[in-house]
Amino acid sequence: MTIRPILRAGHPVLRLTAAPVTDSDVSEIALLVEDMYDSMCDAGGAGIAAPQIGVSLRVVIFEIPAYRLDEGEDAIPLQVLINPTIEPLGDEVALGWEGCLSLPGMRGEVPRPARIRYTGLDLDGQLIDRTVEGFHALVVQHEVYHLDGILYPGRMTDMSRFGFTQGLVEGGVCTLPVPPSDDDEEQEDD
Ligand code: NI
């Protein structure tokens, strides 16, 4: 297990179009995913893309606890997506607050297609093919856009809804979801 440093916005690797994973890379991907998971958990995130730990390959992971989802939605156990694709379904746009481990301490309200179909391979080479909405759709889009060098501010249209979490919350612009446990968890970034 290795916790790797997470690159901050401004690092050129975060701007690259990441390379697709090929068969020859597969043995390395399990180790890469382990490091991604350890780094994501250490930083308190709900998802991470390989470029965020300096590896410009098309791999993302995410894990979504129930308290961050809409009522009635099930928690999403750890999901690995290799060479993911996303396809918007319909014209509906959802506004959601996002954070990013590469922009620690900041948040922004981002418009994204509300409903998407996504695909990708898991670590066993099984095809994942899902149609989702809500926070699940937001997280997948956030992570997959990392693979094309786009951080969430690049998808924003109203920059008055971007800033430090502390300022936004203190100013009453946004609130944060509260974890159900009473331990002193740091606020999560996506
Ligand atoms: Ni991010």
XYZ file of N, CA, C and O and ligand atoms in Angstrom:
761
model
N 0.833 -1.201 0.000
C 0.000 0.000 0.000
C 0.864 1.246 0.000
O 1.827 1.343 0.728
N 0.517 2.148 -0.860
C 1.301 3.384 -0.964
C 0.361 4.568 -1.104
O -0.460 4.600 -2.024
N 0.497 5.482 -0.179
C -0.231 6.742 -0.326
C 0.655 7.671 -1.136
O 1.770 7.975 -0.732
N 0.168 8.055 -2.301
C 0.982 8.929 -3.149
C 0.487 10.375 -3.025
O -0.697 10.614 -2.771
N 1.383 11.317 -3.233
C 0.948 12.706 -3.189
C -0.053 12.989 -4.300
O 0.078 12.440 -5.406
N -1.056 13.786 -3.995
C -2.066 14.135 -5.001
C -1.680 15.458 -5.647
O -1.398 16.442 -4.953
N -1.616 15.438 -6.967
C -1.210 16.639 -7.703
C -2.263 17.727 -7.535
O -3.468 17.454 -7.559
N -1.791 18.955 -7.404
C -2.681 20.107 -7.253
C -2.946 20.744 -8.611
O -2.073 20.705 -9.506
N -4.105 21.354 -8.735
C -4.466 22.078 -9.960
C -3.330 23.018 -10.339
O -2.782 23.715 -9.483
N -2.983 23.019 -11.590
C -1.846 23.791 -12.070
C -0.736 22.874 -12.548
O 0.069 23.253 -13.397
N -0.718 21.629 -12.016
C 0.294 20.671 -12.476
C -0.039 20.241 -13.909
O -1.173 19.851 -14.189
N 0.954 20.289 -14.799
C 0.666 19.985 -16.213
C 0.098 18.591 -16.456
O -0.673 18.408 -17.409
N 0.439 17.604 -15.621
C -0.094 16.244 -15.843
C -1.618 16.229 -15.749
O -2.291 15.466 -16.440
N -2.174 17.120 -14.920
C -3.636 17.176 -14.783
C -4.319 17.739 -16.027
O -5.536 17.640 -16.169
N -3.528 18.354 -16.919
C -4.101 18.963 -18.132
C -4.036 18.019 -19.333
O -4.574 18.319 -20.389
N -3.345 16.895 -19.171
C -3.130 16.002 -20.317
C -4.384 15.186 -20.635
O -5.222 14.934 -19.766
N -4.473 14.745 -21.894
C -5.416 13.688 -22.250
C -4.725 12.372 -21.911
O -3.672 12.055 -22.465
N -5.297 11.628 -20.963
C -4.648 10.399 -20.497
C -4.733 9.307 -21.564
O -5.668 9.270 -22.365
N -3.767 8.417 -21.550
C -3.702 7.337 -22.550
C -4.609 6.180 -22.152
O -4.736 5.862 -20.962
N -5.235 5.538 -23.144
C -6.040 4.348 -22.835
C -5.149 3.234 -22.262
O -3.972 3.147 -22.607
N -5.731 2.420 -21.395
C -5.033 1.242 -20.875
C -5.062 0.172 -21.956
O -6.110 -0.101 -22.544
N -3.907 -0.407 -22.231
C -3.834 -1.487 -23.208
C -3.578 -2.795 -22.470
O -3.294 -2.792 -21.273
N -3.667 -3.919 -23.171
C -3.469 -5.230 -22.541
C -2.146 -5.301 -21.791
O -2.054 -5.878 -20.723
N -1.113 -4.682 -22.358
C 0.206 -4.799 -21.738
C 0.276 -4.096 -20.393
O 1.149 -4.361 -19.583
N -0.681 -3.191 -20.155
C -0.659 -2.462 -18.885
C -1.403 -3.194 -17.768
O -1.293 -2.809 -16.617
N -2.165 -4.222 -18.110
C -3.147 -4.752 -17.167
C -2.539 -5.188 -15.840
O -3.095 -4.952 -14.777
N -1.338 -5.808 -15.883
C -0.724 -6.270 -14.637
C -0.398 -5.093 -13.719
O -0.413 -5.226 -12.495
N -0.104 -3.953 -14.308
C 0.244 -2.792 -13.481
C -0.997 -2.117 -12.908
O -0.891 -1.353 -11.953
N -2.156 -2.380 -13.522
C -3.341 -1.616 -13.147
C -3.818 -1.952 -11.739
O -4.254 -1.074 -11.000
N -3.693 -3.222 -11.346
C -4.128 -3.598 -9.998
C -3.308 -2.846 -8.959
O -3.852 -2.372 -7.948
N -2.011 -2.717 -9.199
C -1.151 -1.981 -8.260
C -1.471 -0.494 -8.283
O -1.505 0.161 -7.241
N -1.728 0.016 -9.492
C -2.089 1.428 -9.621
C -3.373 1.721 -8.836
O -3.462 2.701 -8.091
N -4.369 0.825 -8.992
C -5.657 1.023 -8.319
C -5.484 0.993 -6.796
O -6.113 1.758 -6.072
N -4.611 0.113 -6.320
C -4.339 0.065 -4.874
C -3.804 1.406 -4.377
O -4.246 1.918 -3.349
N -2.859 1.948 -5.116
C -2.289 3.247 -4.720
C -3.336 4.350 -4.821
O -3.391 5.248 -3.972
N -4.177 4.282 -5.862
C -5.237 5.287 -6.003
C -6.183 5.210 -4.808
O -6.575 6.230 -4.242
N -6.548 3.985 -4.427
C -7.490 3.808 -3.324
C -6.897 4.319 -2.011
O -7.550 5.044 -1.257
N -5.639 3.941 -1.751
C -4.991 4.384 -0.517
C -4.885 5.909 -0.481
O -5.110 6.529 0.559
N -4.556 6.497 -1.613
C -4.385 7.956 -1.681
C -5.733 8.653 -1.500
O -5.840 9.675 -0.812
N -6.781 8.089 -2.136
C -8.127 8.666 -2.039
C -8.624 8.606 -0.585
O -9.146 9.591 -0.058
N -8.449 7.456 0.057
C -8.932 7.305 1.441
C -8.163 8.221 2.371
O -8.752 8.864 3.250
N -6.858 8.294 2.179
C -6.030 9.141 3.034
C -6.483 10.594 2.943
O -6.489 11.320 3.933
N -6.873 11.008 1.732
C -7.254 12.408 1.517
C -8.743 12.646 1.778
O -9.206 13.784 1.734
N -9.507 11.577 2.037
C -10.927 11.729 2.341
C -11.776 12.053 1.128
O -12.697 12.863 1.203
N -11.498 11.422 -0.005
C -12.255 11.688 -1.230
C -13.263 10.607 -1.531
O -13.208 9.500 -0.977
N -14.208 10.917 -2.436
C -15.205 9.943 -2.884
C -14.793 9.317 -4.211
O -15.378 8.329 -4.653
N -13.780 9.892 -4.856
C -13.311 9.365 -6.137
C -11.954 9.950 -6.459
O -11.546 10.966 -5.875
N -11.263 9.283 -7.383
C -9.955 9.798 -7.812
C -9.661 9.246 -9.199
O -10.118 8.154 -9.558
N -8.925 10.020 -9.968
C -8.505 9.604 -11.309
C -6.986 9.429 -11.303
O -6.272 10.153 -10.586
N -6.503 8.467 -12.103
C -5.070 8.139 -12.086
C -4.166 9.357 -12.286
O -3.131 9.464 -11.614
N -4.520 10.310 -13.180
C -3.626 11.461 -13.344
C -3.413 12.250 -12.051
O -2.388 12.909 -11.900
N -4.359 12.151 -11.118
C -4.203 12.907 -9.866
C -3.048 12.388 -9.011
O -2.574 13.089 -8.127
N -2.620 11.129 -9.261
C -1.402 10.673 -8.585
C -0.251 10.573 -9.597
O 0.719 9.850 -9.397
N -0.394 11.301 -10.689
C 0.724 11.455 -11.617
C 0.823 10.409 -12.701
O 1.827 10.347 -13.412
N -0.232 9.555 -12.847
C -0.204 8.497 -13.857
C -1.230 8.823 -14.931
O -2.440 8.789 -14.688
N -0.748 9.130 -16.121
C -1.647 9.610 -17.176
C -2.239 8.443 -17.963
O -1.964 8.236 -19.139
N -3.068 7.660 -17.254
C -3.780 6.526 -17.858
C -5.261 6.664 -17.545
O -5.648 7.271 -16.527
N -6.090 6.035 -18.408
C -7.533 6.201 -18.279
C -8.109 5.204 -17.264
O -8.720 4.194 -17.615
N -7.918 5.535 -15.997
C -8.423 4.730 -14.882
C -8.995 5.679 -13.832
O -8.338 6.658 -13.461
N -10.228 5.394 -13.389
C -10.805 6.143 -12.271
C -11.381 5.147 -11.268
O -11.688 4.002 -11.620
N -11.502 5.591 -10.028
C -12.218 4.801 -9.023
C -13.122 5.751 -8.236
O -12.857 6.948 -8.167
N -14.182 5.188 -7.669
C -15.019 5.975 -6.773
C -15.747 5.042 -5.823
O -15.886 3.839 -6.078
N -16.190 5.613 -4.731
C -16.889 4.862 -3.683
C -17.786 5.879 -2.998
O -17.297 6.877 -2.481
N -19.093 5.638 -3.029
C -20.015 6.684 -2.594
C -20.825 6.212 -1.390
O -21.635 5.286 -1.493
N -20.612 6.853 -0.240
C -21.386 6.474 0.956
C -22.839 6.939 0.838
O -23.138 7.918 0.149
N -23.725 6.245 1.539
C -25.168 6.494 1.403
C -25.544 7.934 1.743
O -26.429 8.519 1.121
N -24.864 8.537 2.726
C -25.296 9.876 3.165
C -25.083 10.940 2.090
O -25.653 12.020 2.180
N -24.277 10.636 1.081
C -24.049 11.618 0.014
C -25.024 11.441 -1.138
O -24.992 12.199 -2.104
N -25.873 10.424 -1.052
C -26.788 10.119 -2.145
C -28.193 10.594 -1.807
O -28.499 10.911 -0.663
N -29.036 10.657 -2.828
C -30.419 11.014 -2.593
C -31.098 9.895 -1.809
O -30.665 8.742 -1.844
N -32.174 10.268 -1.124
C -32.903 9.279 -0.349
C -33.365 8.143 -1.259
O -33.817 8.386 -2.385
N -33.192 6.925 -0.778
C -33.632 5.783 -1.572
C -32.544 5.229 -2.472
O -32.678 4.127 -3.007
N -31.449 5.989 -2.671
C -30.344 5.478 -3.491
C -29.417 4.640 -2.612
O -29.147 4.997 -1.471
N -28.910 3.571 -3.182
C -28.010 2.708 -2.427
C -26.583 3.243 -2.510
O -26.183 3.811 -3.519
N -25.826 3.029 -1.431
C -24.404 3.371 -1.442
C -23.720 2.617 -2.588
O -24.135 1.512 -2.951
N -22.706 3.237 -3.167
C -21.978 2.592 -4.270
C -20.680 2.038 -3.713
O -19.810 2.800 -3.277
N -20.534 0.715 -3.709
C -19.269 0.160 -3.249
C -18.152 0.530 -4.224
O -18.422 0.991 -5.338
N -16.924 0.334 -3.810
C -15.770 0.721 -4.622
C -15.918 0.221 -6.063
O -16.158 -0.960 -6.301
N -15.826 1.155 -6.992
C -15.937 0.822 -8.410
C -14.679 1.290 -9.136
O -14.298 2.448 -9.030
N -14.073 0.365 -9.856
C -12.935 0.694 -10.724
C -13.465 0.788 -12.143
O -14.223 -0.076 -12.592
N -13.088 1.823 -12.870
C -13.457 1.936 -14.287
C -12.187 2.165 -15.103
O -11.497 3.177 -14.939
N -11.908 1.224 -15.978
C -10.763 1.318 -16.880
C -11.299 1.686 -18.262
O -12.296 1.109 -18.717
N -10.671 2.648 -18.895
C -11.108 3.161 -20.202
C -12.605 3.497 -20.213
O -13.369 3.009 -21.057
N -13.033 4.316 -19.274
C -14.468 4.623 -19.180
C -14.978 5.490 -20.326
O -14.213 6.233 -20.938
N -16.274 5.360 -20.582
C -16.963 6.267 -21.508
C -18.181 6.818 -20.783
O -18.736 6.150 -19.896
N -18.590 8.036 -21.147
C -19.844 8.569 -20.632
C -20.661 9.140 -21.785
O -20.100 9.701 -22.727
N -21.947 8.955 -21.675
C -22.865 9.435 -22.716
C -24.045 10.104 -22.004
O -24.744 9.447 -21.222
N -24.256 11.409 -22.227
C -25.408 12.065 -21.608
C -26.701 11.502 -22.189
O -26.763 11.191 -23.384
N -27.735 11.369 -21.339
C -29.043 10.899 -21.803
C -30.048 12.008 -21.544
O -30.259 12.401 -20.401
N -30.603 12.551 -22.590
C -31.589 13.620 -22.413
C -30.926 14.971 -22.239
O -29.699 15.082 -22.198
N -31.772 16.002 -22.135
C -31.271 17.383 -22.088
C -31.238 17.952 -20.674
O -30.787 19.072 -20.465
N -31.748 17.203 -19.704
C -31.837 17.756 -18.355
C -30.449 17.989 -17.775
O -29.553 17.140 -17.877
N -30.279 19.171 -17.171
C -29.004 19.530 -16.548
C -29.224 19.629 -15.043
O -30.214 20.203 -14.590
N -28.300 19.049 -14.285
C -28.382 19.125 -12.823
C -27.230 19.980 -12.310
O -26.112 19.909 -12.819
N -27.544 20.795 -11.300
C -26.505 21.599 -10.652
C -26.114 20.888 -9.364
O -26.969 20.558 -8.553
N -24.827 20.657 -9.186
C -24.388 20.009 -7.949
C -23.082 20.610 -7.459
O -22.256 21.051 -8.257
N -22.922 20.618 -6.131
C -21.683 21.130 -5.546
C -20.605 20.065 -5.623
O -20.844 18.914 -5.274
N -19.440 20.456 -6.102
C -18.337 19.512 -6.241
C -17.093 20.045 -5.545
O -16.876 21.252 -5.449
N -16.296 19.098 -5.087
C -14.959 19.403 -4.605
C -14.009 18.482 -5.325
O -14.446 17.587 -6.057
N -12.722 18.689 -5.155
C -11.747 17.870 -5.873
C -10.478 17.787 -5.038
O -10.048 18.806 -4.471
N -9.914 16.611 -4.961
C -8.688 16.441 -4.168
C -7.544 17.276 -4.733
O -6.579 17.558 -4.027
N -7.636 17.681 -5.996
C -6.595 18.519 -6.594
C -6.837 20.010 -6.338
O -6.008 20.842 -6.707
N -7.985 20.329 -5.744
C -8.318 21.714 -5.361
C -8.800 21.690 -3.911
O -9.967 21.983 -3.626
N -7.922 21.298 -2.997
C -8.373 21.081 -1.615
C -8.920 22.358 -0.995
O -8.393 23.443 -1.237
N -9.990 22.169 -0.232
C -10.570 23.304 0.488
C -11.477 24.164 -0.360
O -11.967 25.195 0.102
N -11.725 23.748 -1.609
C -12.556 24.565 -2.491
C -13.783 23.782 -2.946
O -13.809 22.551 -2.895
N -14.780 24.508 -3.397
C -16.025 23.917 -3.913
C -16.532 24.760 -5.060
O -16.247 25.956 -5.152
N -17.348 24.132 -5.880
C -17.994 24.887 -6.937
C -19.279 24.204 -7.340
O -19.426 22.984 -7.194
N -20.233 25.007 -7.812
C -21.504 24.442 -8.265
C -21.434 24.261 -9.767
O -21.269 25.224 -10.516
N -21.565 23.007 -10.196
C -21.257 22.644 -11.575
C -22.502 22.111 -12.274
O -23.167 21.213 -11.749
N -22.830 22.660 -13.450
C -23.930 22.077 -14.221
C -23.435 20.897 -15.052
O -22.412 20.992 -15.731
N -24.146 19.790 -14.971
C -23.771 18.599 -15.758
C -25.052 17.893 -16.198
O -26.094 18.025 -15.549
N -24.962 17.116 -17.274
C -26.111 16.290 -17.653
C -26.591 15.471 -16.449
O -25.778 14.868 -15.739
N -27.906 15.493 -16.212
C -28.454 14.870 -15.009
C -28.417 13.344 -15.086
O -28.299 12.664 -14.064
N -28.510 12.829 -16.311
C -28.645 11.383 -16.467
C -27.618 10.948 -17.506
O -27.516 11.561 -18.580
N -26.873 9.913 -17.169
C -25.847 9.442 -18.115
C -25.832 7.913 -18.168
O -26.285 7.229 -17.247
N -25.285 7.437 -19.268
C -24.914 6.032 -19.333
C -23.392 6.010 -19.299
O -22.739 6.822 -19.971
N -22.825 5.143 -18.463
C -21.371 5.017 -18.489
C -20.951 3.573 -18.633
O -21.694 2.659 -18.261
N -19.777 3.408 -19.222
C -19.214 2.070 -19.368
C -17.743 2.108 -18.951
O -17.140 3.179 -18.837
N -17.189 0.947 -18.754
C -15.774 0.811 -18.434
C -15.530 -0.636 -18.045
O -16.479 -1.400 -17.859
N -14.273 -0.992 -17.924
C -13.934 -2.341 -17.474
C -13.533 -2.282 -16.009
O -12.906 -1.318 -15.567
N -13.906 -3.333 -15.263
C -13.406 -3.410 -13.896
C -12.070 -4.162 -13.905
O -11.547 -4.525 -14.960
N -11.539 -4.412 -12.708
C -10.202 -5.021 -12.635
C -10.172 -6.438 -13.184
O -9.112 -6.944 -13.558
N -11.349 -7.107 -13.228
C -11.404 -8.467 -13.777
C -11.681 -8.464 -15.270
O -11.888 -9.519 -15.870
N -11.744 -7.280 -15.854
C -12.012 -7.207 -17.286
C -13.482 -7.310 -17.625
O -13.848 -7.433 -18.799
N -14.348 -7.270 -16.596
C -15.797 -7.327 -16.832
C -16.304 -5.955 -17.263
O -15.874 -4.944 -16.714
N -17.215 -5.941 -18.219
C -17.781 -4.680 -18.689
C -18.822 -4.168 -17.690
O -19.760 -4.878 -17.333
N -18.624 -2.939 -17.244
C -19.620 -2.247 -16.429
C -20.405 -1.351 -17.389
O -19.811 -0.639 -18.195
N -21.723 -1.402 -17.340
C -22.558 -0.605 -18.245
C -23.797 -0.189 -17.455
O -24.658 -1.017 -17.168
N -23.825 1.082 -17.040
C -24.906 1.519 -16.146
C -25.515 2.819 -16.627
O -24.832 3.654 -17.216
N -26.792 2.973 -16.320
C -27.481 4.247 -16.518
C -27.790 4.789 -15.131
O -28.416 4.094 -14.321
N -27.309 6.002 -14.856
C -27.424 6.539 -13.499
C -27.801 8.015 -13.536
O -27.695 8.682 -14.572
N -28.206 8.519 -12.372
C -28.477 9.949 -12.223
C -28.070 10.364 -10.814
O -27.483 9.572 -10.081
N -28.357 11.605 -10.444
C -28.040 12.079 -9.097
C -26.542 12.163 -8.860
O -25.749 12.362 -9.778
N -26.161 11.992 -7.608
C -24.760 12.157 -7.213
C -23.853 11.142 -7.918
O -22.692 11.431 -8.247
N -24.397 9.959 -8.153
C -23.636 8.917 -8.865
C -23.194 9.429 -10.241
O -22.023 9.308 -10.619
N -24.124 10.049 -10.966
C -23.806 10.569 -12.308
C -22.798 11.710 -12.215
O -21.883 11.821 -13.047
N -22.948 12.531 -11.191
C -22.034 13.658 -10.998
C -20.603 13.159 -10.778
O -19.648 13.642 -11.401
N -20.466 12.184 -9.869
C -19.118 11.694 -9.527
C -18.449 11.051 -10.739
O -17.272 11.306 -11.014
N -19.192 10.245 -11.479
C -18.596 9.587 -12.645
C -18.119 10.626 -13.654
O -16.992 10.548 -14.170
N -18.943 11.632 -13.911
C -18.545 12.666 -14.877
C -17.333 13.442 -14.376
O -16.389 13.701 -15.131
N -17.346 13.801 -13.098
C -16.214 14.521 -12.512
C -14.919 13.751 -12.744
O -13.923 14.314 -13.216
N -14.949 12.457 -12.427
C -13.720 11.660 -12.529
C -13.290 11.446 -13.986
O -12.115 11.541 -14.315
N -14.257 11.165 -14.853
C -13.892 10.868 -16.250
C -13.354 12.120 -16.942
O -12.433 12.029 -17.762
N -13.883 13.299 -16.582
C -13.344 14.525 -17.182
C -11.887 14.754 -16.797
O -11.127 15.360 -17.565
N -11.475 14.250 -15.627
C -10.050 14.334 -15.270
C -9.178 13.698 -16.356
O -8.045 14.112 -16.577
N -9.699 12.663 -17.006
C -8.898 11.920 -17.989
C -8.693 12.721 -19.270
O -7.852 12.362 -20.100
N -9.478 13.782 -19.420
C -9.286 14.663 -20.572
C -8.759 16.030 -20.135
O -8.887 17.021 -20.852
N -8.162 16.041 -18.955
C -7.480 17.255 -18.498
C -8.398 18.366 -18.044
O -7.987 19.524 -18.018
N -9.644 18.012 -17.685
C -10.614 19.056 -17.310
C -11.010 18.903 -15.838
O -11.588 17.883 -15.442
N -10.687 19.916 -15.049
C -11.121 19.944 -13.651
C -12.479 20.644 -13.583
O -12.857 21.396 -14.485
N -13.193 20.447 -12.472
C -14.594 20.918 -12.441
C -14.783 22.415 -12.705
O -15.790 22.796 -13.305
N -13.813 23.300 -12.303
C -14.069 24.720 -12.634
C -14.190 24.951 -14.137
O -14.873 25.893 -14.570
N -13.574 24.059 -14.916
C -13.647 24.169 -16.374
C -15.018 23.853 -16.943
O -15.271 24.073 -18.130
N -15.900 23.335 -16.108
C -17.274 23.032 -16.529
C -18.273 24.026 -15.946
O -19.468 23.907 -16.162
N -17.760 24.980 -15.152
C -18.671 25.907 -14.471
C -19.066 27.061 -15.387
O -18.305 27.459 -16.269
N -20.280 27.585 -15.148
C -20.752 28.727 -15.929
C -20.951 29.957 -15.044
O -21.002 31.071 -15.539
N -21.072 29.760 -13.723
C -21.279 30.886 -12.808
C -20.178 30.856 -11.750
O -20.271 30.145 -10.749
N -19.108 31.624 -11.984
C -17.951 31.553 -11.099
C -18.200 32.221 -9.741
O -17.357 32.138 -8.859
N -19.373 32.866 -9.572
C -19.702 33.374 -8.235
C -20.042 32.202 -7.309
O -20.153 32.375 -6.097
N -20.184 31.012 -7.883
C -20.497 29.815 -7.093
C -19.252 28.940 -6.907
O -19.337 27.727 -6.726
N -18.063 29.554 -6.992
C -16.789 28.855 -6.826
C -15.990 29.563 -5.754
O -15.949 30.800 -5.738
N -15.368 28.810 -4.872
C -14.525 29.464 -3.873
C -14.093 28.485 -2.809
O -14.258 27.264 -2.941
N -13.520 29.041 -1.755
C -13.125 28.211 -0.625
C -14.379 27.732 0.102
O -15.326 28.503 0.303
N -14.372 26.453 0.484
C -15.518 25.879 1.187
C -15.885 26.735 2.396
O -17.059 27.024 2.633
N -14.871 27.153 3.127
C -15.118 27.937 4.339
C -15.888 29.223 4.027
O -16.860 29.556 4.699
N -15.453 29.916 2.988
C -16.127 31.161 2.619
C -17.539 30.917 2.138
O -18.472 31.661 2.494
N -17.708 29.873 1.332
C -19.032 29.569 0.777
C -20.009 29.189 1.887
O -21.174 29.618 1.892
N -19.532 28.358 2.823
C -20.411 27.897 3.903
C -20.703 29.046 4.865
O -21.858 29.290 5.226
N -19.660 29.771 5.244
C -19.867 30.887 6.183
C -20.767 31.964 5.585
O -21.510 32.628 6.292
N -20.676 32.123 4.267
C -21.500 33.121 3.597
C -22.891 32.626 3.254
O -23.686 33.350 2.645
N -23.175 31.374 3.621
C -24.506 30.833 3.383
C -24.774 30.473 1.927
O -25.913 30.269 1.526
N -23.704 30.372 1.120
C -23.888 30.042 -0.303
C -24.142 28.548 -0.476
O -24.906 28.123 -1.332
N -23.486 27.722 0.352
C -23.748 26.281 0.277
C -23.645 25.661 1.657
O -23.105 26.252 2.590
N -24.199 24.464 1.777
C -24.048 23.674 2.995
C -23.349 22.384 2.601
O -23.239 22.063 1.421
N -22.872 21.665 3.574
C -22.157 20.428 3.288
C -22.939 19.250 3.836
O -23.581 19.366 4.884
N -22.881 18.098 3.136
C -23.514 16.903 3.696
C -22.789 16.497 4.975
O -21.580 16.680 5.098
N -23.540 15.999 5.924
C -22.946 15.649 7.213
C -22.841 14.132 7.324
O -23.836 13.426 7.182
N -21.633 13.619 7.562
C -21.496 12.169 7.734
C -22.297 11.721 8.947
O -22.430 12.471 9.922
N -22.843 10.500 8.907
C -23.679 10.031 10.005
C -22.906 9.785 11.289
O -23.451 9.894 12.373
N -21.611 9.460 11.189
C -20.831 9.164 12.390
C -20.473 10.464 13.097
O -20.517 11.537 12.507
N -20.111 10.355 14.387
C -19.773 11.575 15.115
C -18.259 11.724 15.287
O -17.794 12.533 16.059
N -17.491 10.888 14.549
C -16.047 11.077 14.655
C -15.640 12.293 13.824
O -16.377 12.763 12.971
N -14.466 12.772 14.093
C -14.046 14.055 13.557
C -13.518 13.950 12.144
O -12.423 14.387 11.849
N -14.307 13.407 11.260
C -13.864 13.234 9.876
C -13.679 14.580 9.206
O -14.474 15.492 9.409
N -12.662 14.669 8.396
C -12.503 15.893 7.604
C -13.569 15.898 6.524
O -14.041 14.865 6.087
N -13.903 17.084 6.100
C -14.894 17.219 5.044
C -14.349 16.599 3.752
O -13.181 16.716 3.431
N -15.236 15.912 3.055
C -14.771 15.140 1.897
C -14.732 15.964 0.623
O -15.536 16.852 0.416
N -13.768 15.648 -0.206
C -13.724 16.194 -1.555
C -14.017 15.062 -2.517
O -13.794 13.908 -2.198
N -14.470 15.392 -3.691
C -14.812 14.338 -4.651
C -13.587 13.856 -5.382
O -12.727 14.591 -5.725
Ni -11.378 15.664 -8.884
